[in-house]
Coordinates of C-alpha atoms and ligand atoms in Angstrom, one line a residue:
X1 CA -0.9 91.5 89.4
X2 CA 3.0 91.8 90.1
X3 CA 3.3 95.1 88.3
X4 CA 0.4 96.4 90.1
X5 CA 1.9 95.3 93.3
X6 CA 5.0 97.2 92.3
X7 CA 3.5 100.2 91.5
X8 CA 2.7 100.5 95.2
X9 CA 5.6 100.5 96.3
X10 CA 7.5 104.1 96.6
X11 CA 8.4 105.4 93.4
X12 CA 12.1 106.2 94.2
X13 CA 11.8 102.3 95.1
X14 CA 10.4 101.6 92.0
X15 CA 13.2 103.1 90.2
X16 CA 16.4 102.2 92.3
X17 CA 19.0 99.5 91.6
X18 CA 20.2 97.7 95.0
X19 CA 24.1 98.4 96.0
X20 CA 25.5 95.5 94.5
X21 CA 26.7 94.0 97.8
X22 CA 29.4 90.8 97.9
X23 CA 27.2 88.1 97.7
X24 CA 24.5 89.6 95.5
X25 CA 27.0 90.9 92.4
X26 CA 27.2 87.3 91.6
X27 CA 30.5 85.5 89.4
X28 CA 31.7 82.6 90.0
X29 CA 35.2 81.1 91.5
X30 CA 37.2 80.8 94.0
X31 CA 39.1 83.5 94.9
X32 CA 37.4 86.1 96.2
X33 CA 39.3 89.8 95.9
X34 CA 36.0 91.7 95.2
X35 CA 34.7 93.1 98.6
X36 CA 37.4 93.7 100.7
X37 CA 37.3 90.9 102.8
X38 CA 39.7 89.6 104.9
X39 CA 40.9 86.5 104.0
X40 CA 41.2 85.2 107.4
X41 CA 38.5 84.3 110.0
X42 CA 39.1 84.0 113.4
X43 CA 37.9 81.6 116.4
X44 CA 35.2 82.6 119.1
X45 CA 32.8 81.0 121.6
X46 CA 29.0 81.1 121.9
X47 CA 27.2 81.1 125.2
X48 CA 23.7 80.4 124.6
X49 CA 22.1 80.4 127.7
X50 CA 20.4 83.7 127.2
X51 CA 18.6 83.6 123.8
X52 CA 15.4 83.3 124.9
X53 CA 15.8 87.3 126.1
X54 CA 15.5 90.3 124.1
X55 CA 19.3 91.7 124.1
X56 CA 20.5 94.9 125.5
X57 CA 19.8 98.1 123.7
X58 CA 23.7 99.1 123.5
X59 CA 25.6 95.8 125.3
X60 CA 28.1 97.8 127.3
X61 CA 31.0 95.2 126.7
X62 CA 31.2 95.9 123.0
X63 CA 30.2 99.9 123.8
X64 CA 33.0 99.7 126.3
X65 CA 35.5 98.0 124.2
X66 CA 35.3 100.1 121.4
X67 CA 35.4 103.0 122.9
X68 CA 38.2 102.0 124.4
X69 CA 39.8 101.0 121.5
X70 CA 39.1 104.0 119.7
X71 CA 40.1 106.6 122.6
X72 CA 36.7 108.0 123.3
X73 CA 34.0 108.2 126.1
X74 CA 31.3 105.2 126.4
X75 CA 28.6 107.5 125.4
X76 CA 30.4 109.2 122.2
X77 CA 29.8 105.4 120.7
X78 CA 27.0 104.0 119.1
X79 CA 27.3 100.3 117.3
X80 CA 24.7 99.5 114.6
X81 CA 24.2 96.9 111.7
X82 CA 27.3 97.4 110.1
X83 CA 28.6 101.0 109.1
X84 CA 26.1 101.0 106.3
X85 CA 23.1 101.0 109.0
X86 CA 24.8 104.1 110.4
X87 CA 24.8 105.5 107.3
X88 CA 21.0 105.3 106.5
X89 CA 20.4 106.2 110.4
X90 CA 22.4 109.5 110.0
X91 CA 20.1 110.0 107.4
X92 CA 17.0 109.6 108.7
X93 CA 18.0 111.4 111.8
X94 CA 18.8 114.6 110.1
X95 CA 17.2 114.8 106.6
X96 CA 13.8 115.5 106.3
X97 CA 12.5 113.5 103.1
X98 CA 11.2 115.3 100.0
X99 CA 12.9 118.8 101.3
X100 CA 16.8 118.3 102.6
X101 CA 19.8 117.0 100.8
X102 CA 23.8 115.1 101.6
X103 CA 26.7 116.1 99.7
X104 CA 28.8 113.3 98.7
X105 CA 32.2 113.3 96.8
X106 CA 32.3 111.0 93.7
X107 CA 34.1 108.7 93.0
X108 CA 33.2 107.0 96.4
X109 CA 31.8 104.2 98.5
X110 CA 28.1 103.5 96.5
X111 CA 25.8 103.7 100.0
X112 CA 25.7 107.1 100.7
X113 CA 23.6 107.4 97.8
X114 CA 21.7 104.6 97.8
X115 CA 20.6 105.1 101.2
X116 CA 19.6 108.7 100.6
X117 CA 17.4 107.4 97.7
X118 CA 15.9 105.2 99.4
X119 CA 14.7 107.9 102.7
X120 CA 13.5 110.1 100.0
X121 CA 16.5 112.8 100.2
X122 CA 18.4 114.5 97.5
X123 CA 22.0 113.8 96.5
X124 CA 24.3 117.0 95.6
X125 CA 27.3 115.6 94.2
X126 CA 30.7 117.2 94.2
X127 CA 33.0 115.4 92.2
X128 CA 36.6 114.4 94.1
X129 CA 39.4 117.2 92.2
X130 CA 41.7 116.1 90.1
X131 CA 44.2 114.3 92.3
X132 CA 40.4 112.6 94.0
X133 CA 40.8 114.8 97.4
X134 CA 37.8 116.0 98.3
X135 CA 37.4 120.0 96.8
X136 CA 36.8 121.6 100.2
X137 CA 36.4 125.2 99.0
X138 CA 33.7 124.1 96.6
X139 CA 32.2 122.0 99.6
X140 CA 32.5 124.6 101.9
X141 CA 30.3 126.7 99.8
X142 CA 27.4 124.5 99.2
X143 CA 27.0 123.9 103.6
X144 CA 24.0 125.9 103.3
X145 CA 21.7 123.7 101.4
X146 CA 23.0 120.2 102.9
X147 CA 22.6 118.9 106.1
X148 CA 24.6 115.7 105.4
X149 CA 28.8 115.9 103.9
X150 CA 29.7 112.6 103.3
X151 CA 33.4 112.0 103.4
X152 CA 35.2 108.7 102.9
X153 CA 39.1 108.4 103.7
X154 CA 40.5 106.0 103.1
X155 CA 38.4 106.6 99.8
X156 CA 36.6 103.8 98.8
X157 CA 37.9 102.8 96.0
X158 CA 40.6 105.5 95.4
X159 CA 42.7 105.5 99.0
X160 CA 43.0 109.0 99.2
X161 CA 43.0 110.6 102.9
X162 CA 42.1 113.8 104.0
X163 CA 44.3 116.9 104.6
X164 CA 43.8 117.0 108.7
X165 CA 43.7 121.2 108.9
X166 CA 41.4 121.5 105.9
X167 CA 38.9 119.1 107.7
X168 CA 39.5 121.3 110.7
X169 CA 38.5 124.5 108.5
X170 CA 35.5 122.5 107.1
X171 CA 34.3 121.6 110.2
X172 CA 34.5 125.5 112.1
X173 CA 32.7 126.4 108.7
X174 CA 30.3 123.8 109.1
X175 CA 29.4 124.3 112.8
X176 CA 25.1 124.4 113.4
X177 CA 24.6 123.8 109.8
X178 CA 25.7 120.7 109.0
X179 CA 27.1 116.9 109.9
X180 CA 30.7 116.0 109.2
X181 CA 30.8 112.4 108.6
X182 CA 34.3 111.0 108.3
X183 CA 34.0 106.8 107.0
X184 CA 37.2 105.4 108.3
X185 CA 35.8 102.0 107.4
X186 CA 39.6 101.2 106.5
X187 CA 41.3 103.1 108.8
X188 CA 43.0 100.5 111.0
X189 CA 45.4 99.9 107.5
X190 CA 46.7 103.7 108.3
X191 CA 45.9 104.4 111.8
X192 CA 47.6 107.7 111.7
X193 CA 45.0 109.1 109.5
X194 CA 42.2 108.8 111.6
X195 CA 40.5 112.4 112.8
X196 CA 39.1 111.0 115.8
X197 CA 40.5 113.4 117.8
X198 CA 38.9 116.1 116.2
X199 CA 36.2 114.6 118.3
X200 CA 37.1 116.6 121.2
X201 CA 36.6 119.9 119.5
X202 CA 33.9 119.2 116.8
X203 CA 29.9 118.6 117.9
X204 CA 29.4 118.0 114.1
X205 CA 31.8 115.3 113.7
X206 CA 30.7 111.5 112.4
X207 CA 33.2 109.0 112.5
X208 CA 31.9 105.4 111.0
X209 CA 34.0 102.3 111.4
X210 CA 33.2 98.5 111.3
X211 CA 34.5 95.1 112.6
X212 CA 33.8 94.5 108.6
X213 CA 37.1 94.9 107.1
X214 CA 40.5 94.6 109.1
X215 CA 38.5 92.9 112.0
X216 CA 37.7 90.1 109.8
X217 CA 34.4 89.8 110.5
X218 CA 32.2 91.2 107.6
X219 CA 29.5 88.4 108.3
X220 CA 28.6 89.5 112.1
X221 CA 27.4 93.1 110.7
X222 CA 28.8 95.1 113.2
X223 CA 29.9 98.8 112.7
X224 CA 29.7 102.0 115.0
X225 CA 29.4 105.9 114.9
X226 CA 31.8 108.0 117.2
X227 CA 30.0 111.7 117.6
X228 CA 29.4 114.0 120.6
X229 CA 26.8 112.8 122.7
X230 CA 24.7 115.0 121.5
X231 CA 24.7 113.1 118.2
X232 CA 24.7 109.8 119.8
X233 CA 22.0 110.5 121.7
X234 CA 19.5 112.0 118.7
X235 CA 20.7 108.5 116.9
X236 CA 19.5 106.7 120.1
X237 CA 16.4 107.8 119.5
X238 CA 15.7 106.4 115.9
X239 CA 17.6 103.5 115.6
X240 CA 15.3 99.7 116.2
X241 CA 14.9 98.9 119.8
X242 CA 17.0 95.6 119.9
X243 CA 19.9 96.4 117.1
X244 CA 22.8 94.0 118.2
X245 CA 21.6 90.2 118.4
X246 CA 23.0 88.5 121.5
X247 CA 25.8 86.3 119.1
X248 CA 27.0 89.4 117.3
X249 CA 27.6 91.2 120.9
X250 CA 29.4 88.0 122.0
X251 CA 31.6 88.0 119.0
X252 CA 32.3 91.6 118.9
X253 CA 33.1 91.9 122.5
X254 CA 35.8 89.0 122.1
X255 CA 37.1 90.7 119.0
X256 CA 37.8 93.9 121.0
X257 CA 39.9 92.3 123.9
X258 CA 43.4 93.6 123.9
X259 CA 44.3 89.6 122.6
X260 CA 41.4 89.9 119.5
X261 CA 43.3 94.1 118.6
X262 CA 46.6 91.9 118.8
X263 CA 45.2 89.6 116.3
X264 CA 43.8 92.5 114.2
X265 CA 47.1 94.1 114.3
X266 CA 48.9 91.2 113.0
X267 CA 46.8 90.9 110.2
X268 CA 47.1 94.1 109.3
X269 CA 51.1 94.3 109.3
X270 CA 50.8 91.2 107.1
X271 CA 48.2 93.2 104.1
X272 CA 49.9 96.2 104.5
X273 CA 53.2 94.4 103.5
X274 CA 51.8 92.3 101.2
X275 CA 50.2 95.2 99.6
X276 CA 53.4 97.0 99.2
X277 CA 54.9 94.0 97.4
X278 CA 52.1 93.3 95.4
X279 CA 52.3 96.9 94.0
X280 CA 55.7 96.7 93.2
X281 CA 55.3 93.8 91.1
X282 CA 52.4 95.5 89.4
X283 CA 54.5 98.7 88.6
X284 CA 56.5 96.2 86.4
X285 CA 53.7 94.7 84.9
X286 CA 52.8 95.9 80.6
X287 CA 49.6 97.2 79.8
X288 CA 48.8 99.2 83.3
X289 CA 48.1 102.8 83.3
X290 CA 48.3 104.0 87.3
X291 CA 48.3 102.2 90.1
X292 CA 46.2 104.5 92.7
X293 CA 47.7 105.1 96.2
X294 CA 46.6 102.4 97.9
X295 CA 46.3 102.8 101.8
X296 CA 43.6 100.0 102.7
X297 CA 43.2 96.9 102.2
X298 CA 42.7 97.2 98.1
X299 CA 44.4 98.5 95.6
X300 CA 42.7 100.5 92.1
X301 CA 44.6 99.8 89.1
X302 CA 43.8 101.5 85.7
X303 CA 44.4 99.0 82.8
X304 CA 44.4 100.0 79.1
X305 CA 42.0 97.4 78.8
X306 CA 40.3 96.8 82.0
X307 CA 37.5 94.7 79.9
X308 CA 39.5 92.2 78.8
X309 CA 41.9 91.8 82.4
X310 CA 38.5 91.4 84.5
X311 CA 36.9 88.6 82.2
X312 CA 40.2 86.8 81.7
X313 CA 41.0 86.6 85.3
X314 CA 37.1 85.9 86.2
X315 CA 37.3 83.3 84.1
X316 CA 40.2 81.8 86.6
X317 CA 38.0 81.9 89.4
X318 CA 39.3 85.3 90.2
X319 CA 36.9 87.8 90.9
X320 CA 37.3 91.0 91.2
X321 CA 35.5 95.0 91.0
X322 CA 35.1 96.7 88.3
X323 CA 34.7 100.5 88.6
X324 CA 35.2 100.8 84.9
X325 CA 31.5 102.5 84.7
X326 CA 32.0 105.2 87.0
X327 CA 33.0 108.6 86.6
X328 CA 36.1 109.0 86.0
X329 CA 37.1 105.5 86.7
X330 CA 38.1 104.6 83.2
X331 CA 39.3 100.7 82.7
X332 CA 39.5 101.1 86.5
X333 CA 39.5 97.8 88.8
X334 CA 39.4 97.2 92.3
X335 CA 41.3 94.2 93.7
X336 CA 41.2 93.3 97.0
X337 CA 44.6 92.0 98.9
X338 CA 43.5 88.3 99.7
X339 CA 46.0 85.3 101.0
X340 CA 49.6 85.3 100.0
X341 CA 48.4 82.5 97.6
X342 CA 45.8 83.6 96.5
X343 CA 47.8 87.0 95.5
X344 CA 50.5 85.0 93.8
X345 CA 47.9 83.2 91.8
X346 CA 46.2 87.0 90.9
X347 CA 49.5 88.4 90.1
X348 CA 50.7 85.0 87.7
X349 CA 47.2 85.7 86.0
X350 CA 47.8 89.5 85.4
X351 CA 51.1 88.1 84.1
X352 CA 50.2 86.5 81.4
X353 CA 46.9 88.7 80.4
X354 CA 49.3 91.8 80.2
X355 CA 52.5 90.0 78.4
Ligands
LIG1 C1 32.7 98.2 103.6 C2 32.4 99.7 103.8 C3 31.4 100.1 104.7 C4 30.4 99.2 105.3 O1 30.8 98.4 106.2 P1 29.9 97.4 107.0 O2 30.2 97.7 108.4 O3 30.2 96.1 106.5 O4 28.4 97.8 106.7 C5 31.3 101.5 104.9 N1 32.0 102.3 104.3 C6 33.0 102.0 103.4 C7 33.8 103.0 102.7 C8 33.2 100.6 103.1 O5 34.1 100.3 102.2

């Protein structure tokens, strides 16, 4: 009965393994450095007088207050169910299932492909180059048969960033054939590196970003897409009716006050410093073969023996991502900077795994 039942389904559904998301990749412990999560949460009040209506489409407080935020117009913002809903909504706004295809740039963050699978439209993949930038030549050759580039900086899980007048060059060459999407989900732990400017010049341009990561607020699923209105409004049109539950609004809104950016800011000083320590301590560690260049809220270190570093420490109550199975991520694993204890604690562990 069940394996008829499934055989209705789609049979790209059928085949696909889930993104294996925070809470669903399982371990066990208690010190979370897996997911990129802050490891802070912050305080905010609930009015609940108005639950028992539908919410606005677009509540202009948190459209307002990230656009201010962010230096662009009101209507160059849309916010979504995290950046991974603007992700499949790009998508299925501009790839016609069955026929057109996204170019994404391996190693990188697992959605892009997952979503596309899962709306039914092809993947080209064009592997990072050797120092995991992004090959633009090679990407700038295949604009013809995508509709979709998919371009994540700071990488997810490498930290690489991209090369601001080679964007620009990608983008003029990109113009009426395809969508730029920039994911800056960690971009407030290098503001410098955002392209939002480009903005102003580019029609094609997709920024993502999320309350997720240096925000602190992963749970309240909360993300946006900065375009031209053009794009914004084509979006408009095929995201749900009533995206943003009344709480998350709330929340968000309070998050993006000029007191909730100071708070953000703080916290980032504090992980950015406490990643630069962290890394210096590992580049005197045994028995680690590159630390990548780290410019979010993670770092990716390549062990000689990643196998044995990850089940030792998980068996601490540390857990943390492996990458080791993907391309060119060898013994590769991804920790996430946590509390200054619970980094101490990691660091003692790698200690003595690696003497
Ligand atoms: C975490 C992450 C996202 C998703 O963020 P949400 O807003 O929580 O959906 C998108 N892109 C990258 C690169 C990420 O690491």
């Amino acid at each position: 009965m069940s394996n008829k039942l499934t055989k209705l389904a789609r049979k790209s559904v059928q085949e696909l393994t889930p993104y294996q998301s925070a809470r669903r990749i399982g371990g066990t412990g208690d010190i979370w450095l897996n997911a990129n999560e802050a490891p802070d949460t912050g305080h905010y009040s609930l009015d609940c007088s108005r639950l028992n209506r539908y919410p606005e489409f677009q509540p202009a407080s948190v459209i307002n207050g990230y656009a201010d935020y962010a230096g662009v117009k009101p209507e160059q913002v849309i916010t979504t169910r995290g950046a991974d809903e603007a992700i499949e909504l790009l998508i299925r706004t501009f790839c016609e299932p069955g026929k057109d295809s996204i170019l994404i740039n391996p190693p990188t963050y697992g959605m892009y492909e997952i979503s596309a699978e899962t709306c039914g439209v092809d993947i080209i993949k064009q592997d990072l180059d050797a120092n995991f930038d992004p090959d633009y030549d090679a990407i700038k050759l295949q604009l013809e048969s995508v509709n979709i580039v998919f371009l994540c900086a700071p990488n997810n899980p490498t930290g690489n960033l991209l090369n601001t007048e080679r964007l620009t060059d990608l983008l003029n060459a990109a113009q009426d054939k395809a969508i730029i999407v920039c994911d800056e989900a960690y971009i407030e732990f290098c503001p410098d590196a955002s392209q939002v400017s480009l903005l102003q010049d580019f029609d094609n341009l997709v920024i993502l970003r999320t309350l997720s990561k240096a925000f602190a607020l992963a749970s309240l699923r909360c993300g946006f897409a900065l375009a031209s209105e053009t794009v914004i409004g084509l979006l408009s049109k095929v995201i749900a009716p009533y995206p943003v539950p009344e709480p998350v609004a709330q929340i968000a809104s309070q998050a993006l006050t000029s007191s909730g950016i100071k708070v953000m800011k703080t916290r980032v000083e504090q992980l950015n410093g406490m990643r630069n320590a962290f890394i210096d301590e590992l580049n005197q560690l045994q028995g680690i073969e590159k630390v990548f260049p780290a410019t979010g809220n993670y770092v990716l270190v390549q062990f000689y023996d990643s196998q044995k570093v990850f089940s030792l420490l998980g068996e601490q109550g540390i857990v943390l991502r492996d990458f080791s199975s993907k391309v060119r991520l060898e013994n590769c694993i991804r920790i996430t900077l946590g509390s200054a204890t619970e980094m101490n604690t990691t660091l003692v562990a790698l200690k003595s795994v690696l003497s």
